[in-house]
């Protein structure tokens, strides 16, 4: 048994509106489900054609969302090239934070945009590029000062 409070009323009203809207969509959903099984293949092919036709892609800095991946470490996905198995991300490390060690199925490129990090006893500063080669792992990436990194790496499996 639930007890409705005044603070629940807006939520309940919103749920009722969405329930009504989704109920209205039921015939369209059922019709889409009746489409031929290759419908999604055709949609995917069309998307691929649009993507391959463009010569460039700009990812505006104000798009996307930062996600907390570990204490003091935030990550923003910029682009994924799933077919080739790589992705590009921005990583922001707060002072004193670290990224745990990991292995690399493909070459990982890490460009320090701001601050500095330490990897395997080496200090990598603003403007420095660090490469972690396929088949090898690096120790933790630690930032005493805080840092902003651009990383191009394999898509996690």
Short mmCIF file of C-alpha atoms in Angstrom, two decimals:
data_model
loop_
_atom_site.label_atom_id
_atom_site.label_comp_id
_atom_site.label_asym_id
_atom_site.label_seq_id
_atom_site.Cartn_x
_atom_site.Cartn_y
_atom_site.Cartn_z
CA UNK A 1 0.00 0.00 0.00
CA UNK A 2 1.37 3.40 -0.93
CA UNK A 3 0.53 6.74 0.58
CA UNK A 4 0.35 9.70 -1.76
CA UNK A 5 1.78 12.94 -0.47
CA UNK A 6 1.45 16.43 -1.94
CA UNK A 7 4.99 16.13 -3.27
CA UNK A 8 3.97 12.96 -5.17
CA UNK A 9 1.14 14.69 -7.06
CA UNK A 10 3.25 16.20 -9.88
CA UNK A 11 4.97 12.86 -10.39
CA UNK A 12 1.68 10.97 -10.50
CA UNK A 13 0.24 13.51 -12.95
CA UNK A 14 3.28 13.16 -15.20
CA UNK A 15 3.05 9.37 -15.07
CA UNK A 16 -0.62 9.52 -16.04
CA UNK A 17 0.17 11.83 -19.00
CA UNK A 18 2.91 9.49 -20.23
CA UNK A 19 0.68 6.47 -19.77
CA UNK A 20 -1.97 8.14 -21.95
CA UNK A 21 0.56 9.20 -24.60
CA UNK A 22 2.15 5.77 -24.78
CA UNK A 23 -1.31 4.19 -24.98
CA UNK A 24 -2.02 6.35 -28.04
CA UNK A 25 1.22 5.12 -29.62
CA UNK A 26 0.32 1.44 -29.26
CA UNK A 27 -1.13 1.05 -32.82
CA UNK A 28 2.02 2.59 -34.35
CA UNK A 29 4.24 0.35 -32.25
CA UNK A 30 2.26 -2.72 -33.27
CA UNK A 31 2.45 -1.68 -36.95
CA UNK A 32 6.22 -1.21 -36.70
CA UNK A 33 6.55 -4.63 -35.09
CA UNK A 34 4.70 -6.12 -38.09
CA UNK A 35 7.27 -4.64 -40.53
CA UNK A 36 9.50 -7.08 -42.40
CA UNK A 37 12.44 -8.39 -40.37
CA UNK A 38 14.96 -6.56 -42.57
CA UNK A 39 13.54 -3.14 -41.64
CA UNK A 40 16.33 -2.47 -39.13
CA UNK A 41 18.94 -3.58 -41.67
CA UNK A 42 17.53 -1.02 -44.13
CA UNK A 43 17.55 1.71 -41.48
CA UNK A 44 21.13 0.84 -40.54
CA UNK A 45 22.22 0.86 -44.20
CA UNK A 46 20.64 4.29 -44.66
CA UNK A 47 22.44 5.66 -41.61
CA UNK A 48 25.73 4.18 -42.87
CA UNK A 49 25.18 5.84 -46.26
CA UNK A 50 24.56 9.23 -44.66
CA UNK A 51 27.63 8.90 -42.44
CA UNK A 52 29.94 7.79 -45.26
CA UNK A 53 28.71 10.61 -47.52
CA UNK A 54 29.90 13.33 -45.18
CA UNK A 55 33.53 14.33 -45.32
CA UNK A 56 33.91 15.55 -41.75
CA UNK A 57 32.31 15.55 -38.32
CA UNK A 58 32.56 18.25 -35.69
CA UNK A 59 31.66 17.42 -32.11
CA UNK A 60 30.77 20.71 -30.38
CA UNK A 61 32.34 21.10 -26.93
CA UNK A 62 28.96 21.76 -25.31
CA UNK A 63 27.46 18.47 -26.53
CA UNK A 64 27.59 15.17 -24.70
CA UNK A 65 27.62 14.43 -21.02
CA UNK A 66 30.39 13.91 -18.52
CA UNK A 67 30.09 10.71 -16.49
CA UNK A 68 31.88 9.87 -13.26
CA UNK A 69 33.93 6.71 -13.84
CA UNK A 70 35.80 6.57 -10.53
CA UNK A 71 36.41 8.99 -7.66
CA UNK A 72 37.70 12.25 -9.14
CA UNK A 73 37.66 10.96 -12.74
CA UNK A 74 35.06 12.07 -15.29
CA UNK A 75 34.80 10.91 -18.89
CA UNK A 76 33.02 12.35 -21.93
CA UNK A 77 32.55 10.14 -24.97
CA UNK A 78 33.25 12.10 -28.16
CA UNK A 79 33.05 9.51 -30.93
CA UNK A 80 32.88 5.75 -31.43
CA UNK A 81 34.05 3.97 -34.55
CA UNK A 82 32.64 0.56 -33.64
CA UNK A 83 33.49 -1.14 -36.92
CA UNK A 84 37.17 -0.28 -36.50
CA UNK A 85 37.07 -0.86 -32.73
CA UNK A 86 38.13 2.57 -31.42
CA UNK A 87 36.65 5.52 -29.58
CA UNK A 88 37.73 9.00 -28.61
CA UNK A 89 37.06 10.44 -25.16
CA UNK A 90 37.95 13.40 -22.98
CA UNK A 91 39.00 12.53 -19.45
CA UNK A 92 39.14 15.01 -16.60
CA UNK A 93 41.12 14.05 -13.50
CA UNK A 94 40.75 15.98 -10.26
CA UNK A 95 43.95 16.60 -8.28
CA UNK A 96 45.02 13.37 -6.56
CA UNK A 97 42.86 11.08 -8.70
CA UNK A 98 43.91 8.12 -10.79
CA UNK A 99 42.84 5.87 -13.64
CA UNK A 100 43.49 2.20 -12.95
CA UNK A 101 45.89 0.07 -14.98
CA UNK A 102 44.51 -1.67 -18.07
CA UNK A 103 45.63 -3.56 -21.11
CA UNK A 104 45.20 -2.33 -24.68
CA UNK A 105 43.80 -4.36 -27.56
CA UNK A 106 44.92 -1.57 -29.94
CA UNK A 107 47.25 1.41 -29.70
CA UNK A 108 46.04 3.98 -27.15
CA UNK A 109 46.91 7.63 -27.68
CA UNK A 110 46.76 10.03 -24.74
CA UNK A 111 47.33 13.74 -25.32
CA UNK A 112 47.58 15.93 -22.21
CA UNK A 113 45.57 19.10 -22.85
CA UNK A 114 45.89 20.62 -19.36
CA UNK A 115 47.81 19.75 -16.20
CA UNK A 116 50.02 16.69 -15.94
CA UNK A 117 49.85 12.97 -15.20
CA UNK A 118 52.30 10.29 -14.17
CA UNK A 119 52.41 6.93 -15.91
CA UNK A 120 54.96 4.28 -15.02
CA UNK A 121 57.27 6.80 -13.32
CA UNK A 122 57.20 9.25 -16.26
CA UNK A 123 55.61 12.69 -15.98
CA UNK A 124 53.54 13.65 -19.01
CA UNK A 125 52.78 17.36 -19.23
CA UNK A 126 50.51 19.67 -21.22
CA UNK A 127 51.13 19.10 -24.92
CA UNK A 128 52.85 15.70 -24.42
CA UNK A 129 51.58 12.59 -26.21
CA UNK A 130 51.75 9.22 -24.46
CA UNK A 131 51.31 6.00 -26.45
CA UNK A 132 50.35 2.67 -24.89
CA UNK A 133 50.99 -0.06 -27.44
CA UNK A 134 48.64 -2.91 -28.28
CA UNK A 135 49.09 -6.00 -26.16
CA UNK A 136 50.71 -4.13 -23.27
CA UNK A 137 49.30 -2.51 -20.21
CA UNK A 138 50.33 0.60 -18.36
CA UNK A 139 50.25 1.17 -14.66
CA UNK A 140 47.83 3.60 -13.09
CA UNK A 141 47.59 7.10 -14.55
CA UNK A 142 47.89 9.45 -11.57
CA UNK A 143 47.43 13.22 -11.50
CA UNK A 144 48.67 15.17 -8.52
CA UNK A 145 47.69 18.52 -10.10
CA UNK A 146 44.57 17.56 -12.04
CA UNK A 147 44.51 17.09 -15.81
CA UNK A 148 42.42 17.12 -18.95
CA UNK A 149 43.22 14.37 -21.45
CA UNK A 150 42.18 13.46 -24.97
CA UNK A 151 42.33 9.68 -25.38
CA UNK A 152 41.82 7.58 -28.49
CA UNK A 153 41.59 3.93 -27.47
CA UNK A 154 39.97 0.60 -28.18
CA UNK A 155 36.28 0.19 -27.56
CA UNK A 156 35.83 -1.75 -24.30
CA UNK A 157 34.74 -5.33 -24.93
#
